[in-house]
Short mmCIF file of C-alpha atoms and ligand atoms in Angstrom, two decimals:
data_model
loop_
_atom_site.label_atom_id
_atom_site.label_comp_id
_atom_site.label_asym_id
_atom_site.label_seq_id
_atom_site.Cartn_x
_atom_site.Cartn_y
_atom_site.Cartn_z
CA MET A 174 6.34 -2.70 22.96
CA LYS A 175 6.98 -5.24 20.22
CA GLY A 176 5.75 -5.51 16.64
CA ARG A 177 5.71 -8.55 14.40
CA ILE A 178 7.82 -7.62 11.43
CA HIS A 179 8.67 -9.44 8.21
CA SER A 180 11.63 -7.31 7.09
CA CYS A 181 12.96 -3.77 6.73
CA GLU A 182 14.41 -1.90 3.79
CA THR A 183 16.67 1.00 4.75
CA MET A 184 16.87 2.86 1.40
CA GLY A 185 13.36 2.74 -0.03
CA SER A 186 12.78 5.14 -2.90
CA VAL A 187 9.29 4.23 -4.18
CA ASP A 188 7.11 4.08 -1.05
CA GLY A 189 6.51 7.77 -0.41
CA PRO A 190 8.62 10.92 -0.83
CA GLY A 191 12.41 11.11 -0.43
CA ILE A 192 14.51 8.23 0.86
CA ARG A 193 12.58 6.04 3.29
CA TYR A 194 13.03 3.37 5.90
CA VAL A 195 10.34 0.86 4.92
CA ILE A 196 9.03 -1.60 7.51
CA PHE A 197 7.13 -4.61 6.17
CA PHE A 198 4.76 -5.83 8.87
CA GLN A 199 3.82 -9.48 9.15
CA GLY A 200 0.19 -10.51 8.64
CA CYS A 201 -2.37 -9.73 5.95
CA ASN A 202 -6.13 -10.14 5.80
CA MET A 203 -6.39 -10.09 2.03
CA LYS A 204 -5.38 -12.87 -0.36
CA CYS A 205 -4.45 -11.06 -3.54
CA LEU A 206 -3.97 -13.34 -6.53
CA TYR A 207 -0.81 -11.47 -7.57
CA CYS A 208 0.61 -10.85 -4.09
CA HIS A 209 4.34 -10.18 -4.34
CA ASN A 210 4.77 -10.60 -0.56
CA ARG A 211 3.06 -13.97 -0.12
CA ASP A 212 5.32 -14.74 2.83
CA THR A 213 3.82 -11.86 4.85
CA TRP A 214 0.33 -13.40 5.12
CA ASN A 215 0.74 -15.57 8.21
CA LYS A 216 0.42 -13.29 11.25
CA ASN A 217 2.47 -15.67 13.39
CA ASP A 218 5.58 -15.66 11.17
CA GLY A 219 8.20 -12.92 11.04
CA ASN A 220 10.17 -11.62 14.02
CA LEU A 221 9.13 -9.72 17.10
CA LYS A 222 10.95 -6.41 17.08
CA ASP A 223 11.23 -3.96 19.94
CA LEU A 224 9.92 -0.45 19.21
CA ASP A 225 12.86 1.37 20.81
CA GLN A 226 15.40 -0.78 18.96
CA LEU A 227 13.68 -0.09 15.68
CA VAL A 228 13.71 3.66 16.36
CA GLN A 229 17.43 3.50 17.25
CA ASP A 230 18.12 1.79 13.94
CA ILE A 231 16.17 4.48 12.06
CA GLU A 232 17.91 7.24 14.04
CA SER A 233 21.34 5.86 13.12
CA LEU A 234 20.46 6.42 9.44
CA GLN A 235 18.46 9.62 9.98
CA GLY A 236 20.72 11.74 7.73
CA PHE A 237 19.51 9.85 4.67
CA TYR A 238 15.85 10.52 5.40
CA SER A 239 15.90 14.13 6.51
CA ARG A 240 15.90 15.64 2.99
CA ASP A 241 13.03 15.86 0.47
CA SER A 242 10.32 14.91 3.01
CA GLY A 243 11.88 11.48 3.53
CA GLY A 244 11.04 9.32 6.51
CA VAL A 245 9.46 6.04 7.48
CA THR A 246 6.85 3.97 5.62
CA VAL A 247 4.96 1.09 7.19
CA SER A 248 3.94 -1.55 4.68
CA GLY A 249 3.28 -5.27 4.67
CA GLY A 250 1.25 -7.38 4.79
CA GLU A 251 -1.32 -5.02 6.23
CA PRO A 252 0.43 -2.68 8.68
CA LEU A 253 -2.77 -1.30 10.21
CA LEU A 254 -3.38 -4.69 11.86
CA GLN A 255 -0.64 -3.57 14.29
CA SER A 256 -1.89 -0.04 14.85
CA GLU A 257 -0.95 0.29 18.48
CA PHE A 258 2.72 -0.36 17.69
CA ILE A 259 2.67 2.00 14.69
CA SER A 260 1.04 4.74 16.72
CA GLY A 261 3.95 4.66 19.17
CA LEU A 262 6.44 4.44 16.32
CA PHE A 263 5.01 7.46 14.46
CA ASP A 264 5.22 9.65 17.57
CA LYS A 265 8.95 8.93 17.75
CA ILE A 266 9.49 9.38 14.02
CA HIS A 267 7.89 12.82 14.16
CA LEU A 268 10.18 13.72 17.07
CA LEU A 269 13.09 12.93 14.72
CA GLY A 270 11.63 15.43 12.23
CA LEU A 271 10.84 12.76 9.64
CA THR A 272 7.61 12.08 7.75
CA THR A 273 5.36 9.06 8.23
CA ALA A 274 3.59 7.01 5.56
CA VAL A 275 1.19 4.07 5.69
CA ASP A 276 0.92 1.70 2.74
CA THR A 277 -2.50 0.08 3.16
CA SER A 278 -5.27 -1.68 1.27
CA GLY A 279 -7.79 -0.17 3.73
CA HIS A 280 -9.26 -3.58 4.55
CA VAL A 281 -9.38 -2.94 8.30
CA ALA A 282 -12.05 -1.93 10.77
CA LEU A 283 -11.91 1.78 11.64
CA THR A 284 -11.07 1.23 15.29
CA PRO A 285 -9.94 4.13 17.52
CA GLU A 286 -6.36 2.77 17.19
CA VAL A 287 -6.50 2.84 13.40
CA LYS A 288 -7.93 6.38 13.44
CA LEU A 289 -5.17 7.45 15.81
CA VAL A 290 -2.49 6.13 13.44
CA LEU A 291 -4.13 7.95 10.54
CA SER A 292 -4.08 11.19 12.57
CA LYS A 293 -0.28 10.78 12.79
CA THR A 294 0.19 9.86 9.12
CA ASP A 295 1.61 12.35 6.61
CA TYR A 296 1.09 10.19 3.50
CA ILE A 297 -1.40 7.41 2.89
CA LEU A 298 -0.27 5.08 0.11
CA LEU A 299 -3.70 3.74 -0.76
CA ASP A 300 -3.70 0.41 -2.61
CA VAL A 301 -6.93 0.31 -4.60
CA LYS A 302 -7.32 -3.27 -5.82
CA SER A 303 -10.50 -2.89 -7.88
CA LEU A 304 -13.52 -0.59 -7.73
CA ASP A 305 -15.83 -3.31 -8.99
CA PRO A 306 -17.34 -5.44 -6.19
CA VAL A 307 -17.17 -8.74 -8.11
CA LYS A 308 -13.62 -8.24 -9.36
CA HIS A 309 -12.52 -7.01 -5.93
CA ARG A 310 -13.64 -10.24 -4.34
CA GLU A 311 -12.10 -12.27 -7.14
CA ILE A 312 -8.73 -10.54 -6.78
CA THR A 313 -8.52 -10.21 -2.99
CA GLY A 314 -10.82 -12.93 -1.62
CA VAL A 315 -12.71 -10.36 0.50
CA ASN A 316 -15.68 -8.03 0.03
CA GLN A 317 -15.50 -4.23 -0.13
CA VAL A 318 -17.25 -3.38 3.15
CA TYR A 319 -14.11 -2.35 5.04
CA VAL A 320 -12.35 -0.71 2.10
CA ASN A 321 -15.41 1.40 1.27
CA GLN A 322 -15.64 2.61 4.87
CA PHE A 323 -11.90 3.29 4.90
CA PHE A 324 -11.93 5.14 1.57
CA SER A 325 -14.80 7.37 2.76
CA TYR A 326 -12.99 8.10 6.01
CA VAL A 327 -9.67 9.14 4.43
CA LYS A 328 -11.47 11.34 1.91
CA ASN A 329 -12.27 13.75 4.74
CA LEU A 330 -8.77 13.88 6.21
CA ASN A 331 -6.19 16.51 5.32
CA THR A 332 -3.64 13.75 4.74
CA LYS A 333 -2.04 13.49 1.31
CA ILE A 334 -2.94 10.31 -0.57
CA TRP A 335 -0.82 8.52 -3.15
CA LEU A 336 -3.16 6.07 -4.82
CA ARG A 337 -1.69 2.86 -6.21
CA TYR A 338 -3.43 0.72 -8.76
CA VAL A 339 -2.06 -2.54 -10.11
CA LEU A 340 -2.94 -3.00 -13.76
CA VAL A 341 -3.71 -6.69 -14.14
CA PRO A 342 -4.69 -7.91 -17.62
CA GLY A 343 -8.21 -9.33 -17.63
CA TYR A 344 -8.89 -8.14 -14.07
CA THR A 345 -8.35 -4.38 -13.71
CA ASP A 346 -7.44 -3.07 -17.15
CA SER A 347 -10.72 -2.53 -19.03
CA ASP A 348 -12.12 0.85 -20.08
CA GLN A 349 -14.90 0.35 -17.49
CA ASP A 350 -12.21 -0.05 -14.82
CA LEU A 351 -10.51 3.11 -16.08
CA ILE A 352 -13.75 5.14 -15.96
CA LYS A 353 -14.45 3.96 -12.39
CA LEU A 354 -10.90 4.84 -11.37
CA ILE A 355 -11.08 8.36 -12.85
CA ASP A 356 -14.45 9.00 -11.16
CA PHE A 357 -13.04 7.76 -7.86
CA ILE A 358 -9.94 10.00 -8.08
CA ASN A 359 -12.06 13.04 -8.88
CA GLU A 360 -14.12 12.57 -5.72
CA TYR A 361 -11.04 13.32 -3.61
CA ASN A 362 -9.33 16.66 -2.98
CA ASN A 363 -6.41 15.03 -1.23
CA ILE A 364 -5.18 12.54 -3.82
CA GLU A 365 -1.85 14.07 -4.80
CA ARG A 366 -0.44 11.33 -6.95
CA VAL A 367 -1.54 8.16 -8.74
CA ASP A 368 0.84 5.29 -9.51
CA ILE A 369 -0.27 2.86 -12.23
CA LEU A 370 1.74 -0.24 -11.42
CA PRO A 371 1.95 -2.83 -14.18
CA TYR A 372 1.31 -6.38 -12.96
CA HIS A 373 4.56 -8.37 -12.85
CA VAL A 374 5.54 -11.92 -11.98
CA TYR A 375 8.46 -11.15 -9.64
CA GLY A 376 6.49 -12.31 -6.60
CA LYS A 377 5.85 -15.77 -8.04
CA GLU A 378 9.04 -17.24 -6.63
CA LYS A 379 7.83 -16.60 -3.06
CA TRP A 380 4.71 -18.69 -3.70
CA THR A 381 6.82 -21.45 -5.20
CA ASN A 382 9.24 -21.39 -2.27
CA LEU A 383 6.30 -21.84 0.10
CA GLY A 384 5.09 -24.82 -1.96
CA ILE A 385 1.91 -22.97 -2.99
CA LYS A 386 0.62 -22.84 -6.55
CA TYR A 387 0.83 -19.35 -8.06
CA PRO A 388 -2.79 -18.40 -8.95
CA LEU A 389 -1.96 -16.29 -12.01
CA GLU A 390 0.36 -18.79 -13.65
CA GLY A 391 0.82 -17.93 -17.33
CA LEU A 392 -0.59 -14.39 -17.11
CA SER A 393 1.63 -11.87 -18.91
CA PRO A 394 2.23 -8.27 -17.78
CA PRO A 395 0.02 -5.60 -19.43
CA LYS A 396 0.94 -4.17 -22.82
CA LYS A 397 2.87 -0.91 -22.83
CA GLU A 398 0.08 0.78 -24.84
CA ASN A 399 -2.53 0.01 -22.19
CA ILE A 400 -0.30 1.22 -19.36
CA GLU A 401 0.16 4.50 -21.24
CA HIS A 402 -3.59 4.63 -22.04
CA PHE A 403 -4.39 4.45 -18.31
CA ARG A 404 -1.73 6.98 -17.35
CA ASN A 405 -2.58 9.48 -20.10
CA SER A 406 -6.34 9.23 -19.53
CA ILE A 407 -5.89 9.97 -15.82
CA LYS A 408 -3.50 12.83 -16.59
CA ASP A 409 -6.10 14.30 -18.96
CA SER A 410 -9.04 13.89 -16.58
CA CYS A 411 -7.68 14.47 -13.05
CA ARG A 412 -5.59 17.07 -11.29
CA VAL A 413 -2.97 14.66 -9.93
CA ILE A 414 0.60 13.62 -10.62
CA VAL A 415 0.56 10.34 -12.55
CA LYS A 416 3.45 7.89 -12.54
S1 SF4 B 74 -2.89 -6.63 0.50
FE1 SF4 B 74 -0.72 -6.66 -0.18
S2 SF4 B 74 0.31 -8.11 1.17
FE2 SF4 B 74 -1.90 -8.46 1.37
S3 SF4 B 74 -2.36 -10.08 -0.07
FE3 SF4 B 74 -2.71 -8.15 -1.13
S4 SF4 B 74 -0.79 -7.65 -2.18
FE4 SF4 B 74 -0.35 -9.26 -0.62
#
């Protein structure tokens, strides 16, 4: 079986626990204004990679991943658009004794294939773009129908969730946004950790290289005080690890 893959990172340290082999899948169905992987959007780009070859590559580096719950993370793009491939991959990763993680926005239909992948997932890295319907559409170009269904579904799984929230000045950083985020976190028993990720401009170069205008031109990263305000408020109000 083959998957369409953008790139792989062999020593990932931020996409789940331990050291991780991170696979960036090609293709995304959102259009985030601040996307730092703009070159993953087109589902026909990237390279076709054979499942067994990929597993061999991971196995050759297995020693790095076997400590501290390390393993393999699928990211993107939107990895769950290639669920059949990931389902086969996760079976083999578990046979190696490593953990599996899916980094997803949740903007996918809950097909049997997607549910099967989630049943084989040890960590869901859940990218929450905005909890406000208008802002969500503005940031991602899509409505919240799929993400709401996905969020409700994963709430009832035993899988650990690491929620990720990009703090974008003027889009996701108001006190109203913070209140909605805290309420959301407190509805879940399985959110273990929350990462508040300050918006940055490092992805801009990819847009420029593709000859596409960067939509957030001129927007500065959030102020340190507001990043700390978000982190401290969540720490005070929710039983989760906050980074
Ligand atoms: S979901 Fe991720 S890869 Fe897709 S557009 Fe948004 S930031 Fe980019």
